XYZ file of C-alpha atoms in Angstrom:
605
model
C 0.000 0.000 0.000
C 1.521 3.313 -0.987
C 2.202 6.129 1.423
C -0.101 8.472 -0.515
C -3.071 6.136 -0.081
C -2.362 5.819 3.633
C -2.377 9.582 3.925
C -5.875 9.637 2.425
C -7.150 7.704 5.367
C -7.427 4.213 3.878
C -6.629 1.446 6.345
C -3.688 -0.779 5.426
C -4.366 -4.432 4.702
C -3.742 -6.904 7.502
C -1.072 -8.734 5.516
C 1.024 -5.564 5.031
C 2.133 -4.884 8.608
C 4.541 -1.965 9.251
C 6.857 -4.303 11.169
C 7.300 -6.638 8.194
C 7.811 -3.657 5.906
C 10.599 -2.337 8.167
C 12.258 -5.762 8.176
C 12.291 -5.853 4.384
C 13.777 -2.377 4.225
C 16.441 -3.363 6.771
C 17.385 -6.483 4.773
C 17.599 -4.387 1.610
C 19.886 -1.865 3.311
C 22.156 -4.653 4.582
C 22.446 -6.127 1.084
C 23.246 -2.729 -0.422
C 25.889 -2.112 2.261
C 27.526 -5.488 1.619
C 27.581 -4.820 -2.121
C 29.248 -1.440 -1.652
C 31.843 -2.860 0.745
C 32.680 -5.794 -1.485
C 32.707 -3.701 -4.672
C 34.510 -0.439 -3.889
C 34.183 2.421 -6.305
C 36.943 2.074 -8.854
C 37.724 5.760 -8.837
C 38.690 5.667 -5.153
C 41.137 2.811 -5.511
C 42.245 3.612 -9.046
C 45.860 2.897 -9.694
C 48.090 5.356 -11.446
C 48.779 4.232 -15.023
C 51.961 5.250 -16.704
C 53.827 4.675 -19.931
C 57.391 5.365 -21.040
C 58.633 5.797 -24.598
C 62.289 6.427 -25.343
C 63.213 8.611 -28.315
C 66.083 7.690 -30.610
C 67.914 9.729 -33.234
C 70.288 7.615 -35.350
C 69.865 4.742 -32.854
C 71.115 6.921 -29.972
C 68.757 7.767 -27.051
C 67.767 11.397 -27.535
C 64.834 11.896 -25.166
C 61.688 10.398 -23.740
C 57.902 10.682 -23.443
C 56.474 9.993 -19.984
C 52.670 9.775 -19.740
C 50.495 9.121 -16.696
C 46.710 8.777 -16.825
C 44.355 8.635 -13.859
C 40.674 9.345 -13.145
C 39.533 12.726 -11.862
C 36.383 14.793 -11.505
C 35.521 18.049 -13.226
C 32.260 19.797 -12.344
C 30.809 16.564 -10.925
C 31.696 14.651 -14.104
C 34.021 11.647 -14.244
C 36.960 12.488 -16.465
C 40.489 11.400 -17.284
C 43.524 13.503 -16.507
C 46.546 12.806 -18.700
C 49.936 14.268 -17.814
C 52.715 14.024 -20.383
C 56.317 15.197 -20.124
C 58.526 15.189 -23.210
C 62.245 15.717 -23.620
C 64.116 15.882 -26.935
C 67.806 16.532 -27.559
C 69.163 17.013 -31.086
C 71.861 18.725 -33.129
C 71.204 22.061 -34.805
C 73.952 23.905 -36.687
C 76.563 21.795 -34.928
C 75.251 22.553 -31.411
C 73.180 20.474 -29.025
C 69.654 21.817 -28.493
C 67.119 20.467 -26.040
C 63.369 20.983 -25.649
C 61.023 20.224 -22.745
C 57.250 20.044 -23.293
C 54.654 19.453 -20.557
C 50.941 18.757 -20.926
C 48.309 18.392 -18.231
C 44.931 17.724 -19.860
C 41.420 16.889 -18.682
C 39.132 15.060 -21.076
C 35.774 13.370 -20.766
C 35.401 9.609 -20.959
C 34.627 9.828 -24.685
C 37.741 11.917 -25.389
C 36.017 15.316 -25.608
C 38.259 18.170 -24.530
C 37.734 19.984 -21.213
C 40.965 21.875 -20.495
C 44.747 21.663 -20.638
C 47.871 23.377 -19.337
C 50.853 23.527 -21.676
C 54.472 24.524 -21.105
C 57.415 24.679 -23.495
C 61.026 25.588 -22.788
C 64.279 25.097 -24.670
C 68.012 25.665 -24.363
C 67.728 28.581 -26.805
C 65.793 30.608 -24.229
C 62.270 30.096 -25.569
C 59.568 29.834 -22.936
C 55.839 29.493 -23.627
C 52.882 28.573 -21.420
C 49.193 28.244 -22.256
C 46.024 27.432 -20.370
C 43.059 26.497 -22.577
C 39.570 25.554 -21.385
C 36.062 25.156 -22.809
C 33.488 27.108 -20.805
C 29.861 27.661 -21.814
C 30.530 27.202 -25.516
C 33.572 29.458 -25.562
C 37.262 28.628 -25.864
C 39.220 30.584 -23.275
C 42.973 30.864 -23.921
C 45.527 32.432 -21.599
C 49.064 32.437 -23.028
C 52.492 33.687 -21.978
C 54.907 33.806 -24.912
C 58.479 34.788 -24.018
C 57.291 37.234 -21.376
C 54.289 38.641 -23.301
C 50.823 37.798 -21.973
C 47.763 37.206 -24.180
C 44.134 36.429 -23.282
C 41.679 35.217 -25.929
C 38.015 34.301 -25.657
C 36.623 32.608 -28.790
C 33.229 31.197 -29.699
C 33.642 27.421 -29.991
C 30.996 25.877 -32.237
C 32.753 22.545 -32.800
C 33.442 19.643 -30.474
C 37.161 19.449 -29.771
C 39.181 16.525 -28.509
C 42.178 16.514 -26.230
C 45.686 17.078 -27.679
C 46.566 13.759 -25.983
C 43.693 11.964 -27.710
C 45.916 9.080 -28.861
C 47.504 8.590 -25.429
C 44.121 7.755 -23.872
C 42.787 5.770 -26.837
C 43.265 2.452 -25.000
C 40.864 3.613 -22.268
C 38.103 4.216 -24.814
C 38.864 0.924 -26.557
C 38.461 -0.804 -23.188
C 35.091 0.927 -22.817
C 33.877 -0.536 -26.130
C 35.024 1.861 -28.858
C 35.667 0.125 -32.168
C 39.324 -0.528 -32.920
C 39.590 -2.692 -36.020
C 41.547 -2.538 -39.301
C 40.079 -0.002 -41.752
C 38.649 2.060 -38.870
C 39.228 5.775 -39.327
C 40.924 7.567 -36.429
C 40.205 11.279 -36.492
C 40.156 14.099 -34.023
C 40.089 17.879 -33.956
C 42.025 19.720 -31.264
C 43.563 23.056 -30.367
C 47.295 22.984 -31.110
C 49.270 25.192 -28.700
C 52.272 25.166 -31.052
C 50.308 26.602 -33.982
C 47.864 28.637 -31.839
C 45.119 27.203 -34.018
C 42.709 24.291 -34.344
C 44.238 21.310 -36.123
C 42.475 18.319 -37.674
C 44.114 14.937 -38.171
C 42.823 11.627 -39.419
C 44.161 8.278 -40.581
C 42.920 4.828 -41.494
C 44.060 1.962 -39.315
C 45.958 -0.519 -41.497
C 46.117 -4.292 -41.151
C 48.332 -5.378 -38.223
C 51.747 -6.954 -38.778
C 53.966 -8.812 -36.327
C 56.842 -6.558 -35.226
C 59.657 -6.845 -32.711
C 62.097 -4.331 -31.247
C 65.088 -4.587 -28.950
C 62.848 -3.621 -26.038
C 59.710 -5.739 -26.569
C 58.752 -9.256 -27.681
C 57.033 -9.881 -31.057
C 53.554 -8.365 -31.077
C 50.907 -7.560 -33.687
C 50.920 -3.809 -34.426
C 48.587 -1.781 -36.655
C 49.962 1.377 -38.311
C 48.233 4.726 -38.844
C 49.803 7.676 -40.697
C 48.991 11.183 -39.426
C 49.805 14.584 -40.894
C 49.029 18.059 -39.610
C 46.218 19.839 -41.459
C 47.821 23.258 -40.855
C 50.161 24.598 -43.555
C 52.441 26.189 -40.938
C 53.108 22.869 -39.162
C 55.516 20.509 -40.908
C 54.768 17.376 -38.949
C 54.168 13.788 -40.044
C 54.079 10.641 -37.951
C 53.555 6.887 -38.178
C 51.883 5.539 -35.041
C 51.888 1.785 -34.306
C 49.181 0.451 -31.952
C 48.777 -2.951 -30.354
C 45.392 -4.679 -30.176
C 44.409 -2.658 -27.095
C 44.952 0.749 -28.709
C 48.185 1.431 -26.804
C 51.038 3.134 -28.676
C 54.029 0.805 -28.907
C 56.079 2.648 -31.527
C 56.091 6.040 -33.193
C 58.094 7.457 -36.130
C 58.088 11.267 -36.317
C 59.285 13.748 -38.938
C 59.254 17.404 -37.829
C 60.893 20.065 -39.986
C 64.426 18.700 -40.514
C 64.413 16.335 -37.502
C 63.504 12.657 -37.516
C 63.220 10.399 -34.484
C 61.683 7.100 -33.392
C 59.900 6.294 -30.143
C 59.732 2.813 -28.595
C 57.541 1.769 -25.674
C 59.661 0.489 -22.771
C 59.145 -0.543 -19.167
C 60.049 1.893 -16.356
C 63.111 -0.245 -15.574
C 64.284 -0.073 -19.192
C 63.704 3.679 -19.239
C 65.852 4.034 -16.133
C 68.648 1.986 -17.700
C 68.601 3.886 -20.993
C 68.072 7.418 -19.705
C 69.794 7.562 -16.310
C 71.868 10.714 -16.174
C 71.444 14.452 -16.712
C 68.483 14.061 -19.078
C 66.326 12.058 -16.653
C 67.494 14.211 -13.744
C 65.364 17.034 -15.125
C 62.238 15.180 -14.015
C 63.227 15.179 -10.336
C 65.383 18.308 -9.918
C 62.775 20.446 -8.219
C 62.629 22.376 -4.950
C 59.460 22.525 -2.846
C 59.420 25.828 -0.922
C 58.093 25.709 2.646
C 57.892 28.325 5.366
C 61.159 28.120 7.380
C 61.073 25.288 9.921
C 62.519 26.325 13.276
C 64.245 24.190 15.931
C 64.994 21.475 13.374
C 67.839 20.096 15.538
C 65.464 19.650 18.514
C 62.361 18.376 16.731
C 60.958 15.166 18.183
C 57.883 14.974 15.976
C 56.315 17.025 13.220
C 53.122 16.787 11.178
C 52.890 18.117 7.632
C 49.944 18.954 5.412
C 50.845 17.517 2.002
C 48.624 17.709 -1.047
C 48.351 17.800 -4.809
C 45.832 19.675 -6.881
C 44.641 16.824 -9.097
C 45.725 13.520 -7.562
C 45.736 11.715 -4.225
C 49.135 12.403 -2.688
C 48.905 9.281 -0.516
C 49.939 7.250 -3.577
C 53.439 8.710 -3.353
C 54.254 8.473 0.369
C 54.471 5.327 2.479
C 54.026 4.348 6.107
C 57.160 3.284 7.973
C 58.338 2.656 11.530
C 58.722 6.418 12.099
C 56.193 7.809 9.614
C 52.400 7.490 9.378
C 49.829 8.872 6.908
C 46.437 10.216 8.015
C 43.540 11.934 6.324
C 42.415 15.310 7.578
C 39.671 13.621 9.610
C 42.267 11.539 11.467
C 41.667 8.215 9.710
C 44.803 6.322 8.641
C 45.354 5.992 4.916
C 44.541 2.552 3.565
C 46.956 1.055 1.097
C 45.414 1.448 -2.352
C 47.891 -1.072 -3.713
C 46.161 -3.897 -1.836
C 42.819 -2.971 -3.396
C 44.071 -3.188 -6.971
C 43.179 -6.250 -8.986
C 46.092 -8.684 -9.016
C 45.720 -9.091 -12.789
C 46.560 -5.445 -13.503
C 50.092 -4.496 -14.402
C 51.454 -1.624 -12.333
C 53.499 0.887 -14.273
C 51.786 0.375 -17.629
C 48.669 1.639 -19.315
C 45.702 -0.710 -18.872
C 45.023 -3.694 -21.096
C 48.655 -4.489 -21.827
C 48.495 -8.193 -21.178
C 50.632 -9.442 -18.254
C 52.900 -12.407 -18.529
C 54.829 -11.359 -21.624
C 58.555 -12.171 -21.413
C 60.667 -9.155 -20.561
C 63.054 -8.311 -23.380
C 66.691 -7.836 -22.478
C 68.165 -4.432 -23.160
C 70.855 -4.447 -25.788
C 74.066 -3.453 -23.951
C 75.275 -1.632 -27.049
C 72.183 0.548 -26.999
C 72.635 1.819 -23.434
C 72.709 5.550 -23.050
C 76.073 7.249 -23.115
C 76.418 10.926 -22.172
C 78.837 11.273 -25.056
C 76.179 10.177 -27.556
C 75.732 13.659 -28.953
C 78.119 15.943 -27.154
C 80.178 15.564 -23.945
C 78.140 17.026 -21.105
C 75.803 18.654 -23.578
C 75.484 21.628 -21.273
C 72.455 19.915 -19.722
C 73.595 19.865 -16.102
C 73.130 23.623 -15.882
C 69.710 23.596 -17.567
C 66.795 24.806 -15.478
C 63.728 22.577 -15.522
C 60.567 24.681 -15.456
C 57.875 22.859 -13.509
C 54.113 23.117 -13.563
C 52.927 26.389 -12.011
C 49.767 25.020 -10.378
C 50.425 25.251 -6.650
C 48.284 25.688 -3.568
C 48.481 25.501 0.193
C 46.922 22.255 1.457
C 44.324 22.763 4.117
C 42.710 25.840 2.586
C 39.069 25.745 1.590
C 39.999 25.782 -2.088
C 42.217 22.696 -1.823
C 40.721 19.229 -2.375
C 40.990 17.469 0.987
C 40.452 14.069 -0.622
C 43.824 14.536 -2.379
C 45.692 15.599 0.771
C 47.171 13.843 3.788
C 48.737 14.682 7.115
C 52.120 13.039 7.418
C 53.464 12.585 10.948
C 57.199 11.878 11.208
C 59.173 11.098 14.391
C 62.843 11.515 15.203
C 64.721 8.242 14.644
C 67.697 7.258 16.807
C 69.501 3.921 16.884
C 68.494 1.657 19.808
C 71.001 0.840 22.540
C 70.646 -2.960 22.827
C 68.450 -4.222 19.993
C 67.377 -7.860 19.908
C 67.810 -8.854 16.283
C 64.619 -10.296 14.788
C 64.398 -12.545 11.715
C 64.515 -10.620 8.437
C 64.248 -11.556 4.804
C 67.623 -12.701 3.391
C 67.122 -10.384 0.416
C 68.340 -7.490 2.615
C 71.674 -9.259 3.071
C 72.018 -10.503 -0.508
C 74.358 -9.354 -3.258
C 73.255 -7.497 -6.401
C 74.876 -6.243 -9.623
C 75.116 -2.756 -8.120
C 76.636 -3.828 -4.790
C 79.139 -6.493 -5.994
C 79.871 -7.698 -2.450
C 82.383 -10.290 -3.660
C 84.593 -7.662 -5.270
C 87.888 -7.406 -3.270
C 87.820 -3.603 -3.173
C 84.382 -3.715 -1.525
C 85.123 -6.509 0.949
C 88.395 -4.871 2.019
C 86.638 -1.612 2.789
C 83.960 -3.446 4.782
C 86.660 -4.798 7.124
C 88.376 -1.435 7.457
C 88.639 -0.380 11.128
C 85.704 -2.622 12.030
C 86.006 -4.892 15.070
C 84.059 -8.129 14.450
C 82.918 -8.286 18.091
C 81.584 -4.739 18.072
C 77.908 -4.253 18.856
C 75.678 -3.652 15.789
C 74.928 -0.050 16.760
C 78.657 0.744 16.945
C 79.267 -0.999 13.604
C 76.574 1.102 11.964
C 78.018 4.304 13.426
C 81.554 3.440 12.305
C 80.459 2.571 8.768
C 78.400 5.751 8.429
C 81.442 7.788 9.504
C 83.660 5.805 7.121
C 81.486 6.479 4.060
C 81.099 10.114 5.067
C 84.895 10.545 5.213
C 86.085 8.629 2.144
C 83.507 10.030 -0.312
C 83.639 13.650 -1.349
C 79.980 14.563 -1.328
C 77.865 16.069 -4.054
C 74.560 17.358 -2.758
C 72.649 17.172 -6.049
C 70.727 13.951 -6.594
C 71.299 12.013 -9.810
C 69.527 9.092 -11.453
C 72.866 7.666 -12.608
C 73.393 4.261 -10.977
C 77.036 3.281 -10.522
C 78.343 -0.043 -9.146
C 79.882 0.218 -5.694
C 83.461 -0.564 -6.894
C 83.261 2.399 -9.305
C 82.009 4.619 -6.470
C 84.966 3.636 -4.275
C 87.490 4.284 -7.042
C 86.062 7.726 -7.824
C 86.106 8.719 -4.106
C 83.145 11.054 -4.651
C 79.418 10.797 -5.186
C 75.948 12.099 -4.524
C 73.303 10.847 -2.110
C 72.590 7.754 -4.221
C 76.280 6.775 -4.251
C 76.563 7.233 -0.473
C 73.447 5.101 0.101
C 74.629 2.271 -2.160
C 78.119 2.143 -0.646
C 76.794 2.158 2.920
C 74.251 -0.556 2.029
C 77.044 -2.770 0.652
C 79.270 -2.317 3.720
C 76.422 -2.996 6.135
C 75.360 -6.172 4.354
C 78.936 -7.457 4.366
C 78.862 -6.986 8.157
C 75.613 -9.000 8.350
C 73.425 -5.976 9.076
C 70.285 -5.775 6.881
C 70.207 -2.547 4.892
C 68.452 -0.911 1.955
C 68.421 2.516 0.229
C 65.353 4.737 0.636
C 64.182 7.809 -1.265
C 61.972 10.786 -0.573
C 62.279 14.436 0.405
C 64.750 16.010 2.818
C 64.778 19.483 4.327
C 67.407 21.954 3.127
C 67.625 24.670 5.814
C 69.709 27.042 3.711
C 67.171 27.170 0.877
C 64.108 26.697 3.142
C 62.707 23.956 0.956
C 62.342 20.214 0.557
C 64.375 18.555 -2.156
C 64.640 14.990 -3.551
C 67.071 12.889 -1.556
C 68.371 9.345 -0.977
C 69.445 7.842 2.346
C 69.933 4.380 3.924
C 67.792 2.297 6.274
C 69.253 -0.333 8.624
C 67.350 -3.105 10.371
C 68.030 -3.270 14.117
C 65.629 -5.255 16.241
C 62.130 -5.052 14.801
C 62.468 -1.652 13.130
C 64.097 0.032 10.150
C 66.171 3.056 11.222
C 67.177 5.779 8.747
C 70.810 6.941 8.648
C 72.482 9.483 6.369
C 76.025 8.874 5.163
C 76.138 12.219 3.328
C 75.879 14.180 6.587
C 77.343 11.393 8.771
C 74.274 11.283 11.048
C 72.816 8.183 12.683
C 70.039 10.046 14.508
C 67.927 11.857 11.931
C 65.500 14.653 12.633
C 61.912 14.119 11.423
C 62.517 16.109 8.221
C 63.142 13.050 6.040
C 59.863 12.223 4.269
C 60.002 8.693 2.888
C 58.412 7.817 -0.464
C 60.023 4.490 -1.483
C 62.725 1.925 -0.767
C 64.419 -0.863 -2.726
C 65.981 -4.168 -1.720
C 68.064 -3.987 -4.950
C 66.738 -7.349 -6.141
C 65.467 -7.883 -9.724
C 61.889 -7.508 -8.452
C 62.728 -4.196 -6.703
C 65.463 -2.508 -8.784
C 67.121 0.666 -7.579
C 65.506 2.623 -10.412
C 62.126 2.368 -8.642
C 63.457 4.753 -5.990
C 62.974 7.590 -8.483
C 59.406 6.642 -9.515
C 57.455 8.623 -6.874
C 59.795 11.600 -7.317
C 59.354 11.674 -11.099
C 55.568 11.556 -10.842
C 54.920 14.010 -8.029
C 57.788 16.241 -6.959
C 56.914 19.212 -9.198
C 53.252 19.246 -8.066
C 53.523 18.890 -4.281
C 52.490 21.522 -1.769
C 53.740 21.165 1.826
C 53.067 23.135 5.009
C 53.625 22.486 8.721
C 50.536 21.501 10.718
C 52.129 20.986 14.168
C 55.419 20.017 15.768
C 57.055 19.086 19.074
C 58.447 21.477 20.191
C 55.999 23.819 18.507
C 57.083 26.325 15.894
C 57.564 29.721 17.504
C 56.082 32.637 15.615
C 58.817 35.205 15.064
C 58.050 38.777 16.090
C 59.799 42.049 15.529
C 61.496 41.829 18.946
C 63.074 38.489 17.966
C 64.860 40.209 15.089
C 66.371 42.937 17.349
C 69.603 41.820 19.090
C 69.554 41.990 22.859
C 71.583 44.747 24.547
C 72.098 42.660 27.669
C 75.203 40.452 28.011
């Protein structure tokens, strides 16, 4: 009996008792609750998808394309955000020239364009930024071209697609879009290079089995694209696999020709490690000066990102815990991901394919184009979207509170069982090399307590290596580090890890952000963790400290095994460091607010 009829005064039937009706409603609510708990919303536990393509000019690595795609919301609509970072290095009139291009786009599920941010910079001094968005049928463009600002508001009567339409094609194919031979791929988009709307189309040709040095044989379908604008001299062959994912790309632009091959993150690290890849992580995160850093026992930070959940990039540890703003601990999204998905690749790339071995002759050499190339002094311009987490305008669902405690080595630890992988050898450590084993025995008493051994080895590495503060993605074997007698944070961490393992102390390198008091900012950094008792304790061989203040924010670690290579230490830094916003929430002792009287020196003795 409906509620409306009851309100009219009609008596309910005897068989439709209110008690039984409430029981049915309660059962229905229980079933709905169980369904929601057992089937979490995919957008909340969505895993970051990424893809690497390495660029080659004359079979020499000359750059890369790094793309990450993840779900987002725009005006209560489910959308995709695609972030792409490109680097290209080539010869022009006998000199090495480099270009950096960054895209951050939002598109609807069907590929329709919503907005994008674009940035271009080069070694010749060019610098261009653009922000383009569709709003109420108008195309709003805000551009900064070599210092000159332009604002344009145009009537948009056509449906535009994203400039990264091909990068997200596999997502639409997974949703049911046709992707068969003879299908016509076409899209219309605003080109920030030409400052105009471009139209491109191509027919998907029959697939052929192809193989490269970096992937097993796979069926690829080719499509040929050409710019429709007379001012843009650009032509490309794009090769897709059966899922719509780009596996290879041949590009002709003006007088430059290059090829792009899809590789795994590990292969990208092997091929690109050095000054070129360093540009993705060389970024400083400014923070209001932190006082009493030498006396801090505990500190809590507000950390956030504008478009993505920052909890994906930080981890919980023995001295670090993540919380939401409401106080709830962050659940590990990795455990909620389907075991059949492949982390680090775009979706639908089938797992289980044999990993291709990298050709040793094709490994990147800094002398490939020009010694040094002048790239170490290049400034990497990062995305300008920044905000202070915790404000009303910041998305709290993307932010966390990270509480970090001071870590000091225990006096008399009772060693607990630990995985043998943290004592094992690796190609980077080379524990059996005489030069490494001899240094491990240097001034070390075999009957010394573990805490004293750790302290002595930290001091030893700090003394024998001339330190370089800048972080580098270059991975050198420990014997080479010892012979050079100098190195950055990664070299210090690897050498200390090798010496500790030779003395039967479990150790591993860790990465994240460390506070630089002189610059008042956080910067990417590498340190070492040692296992004493039931906990992992951080130590820093660069500064020679075994008791670290709580200003080391951990993002990743590696056991240096084939399943956890050292290159994965740079993954969270590459994906997030130029988009983070950090502020201090609380500390022990608390941060004292400086007043004018604090700046005036006292006249009393």
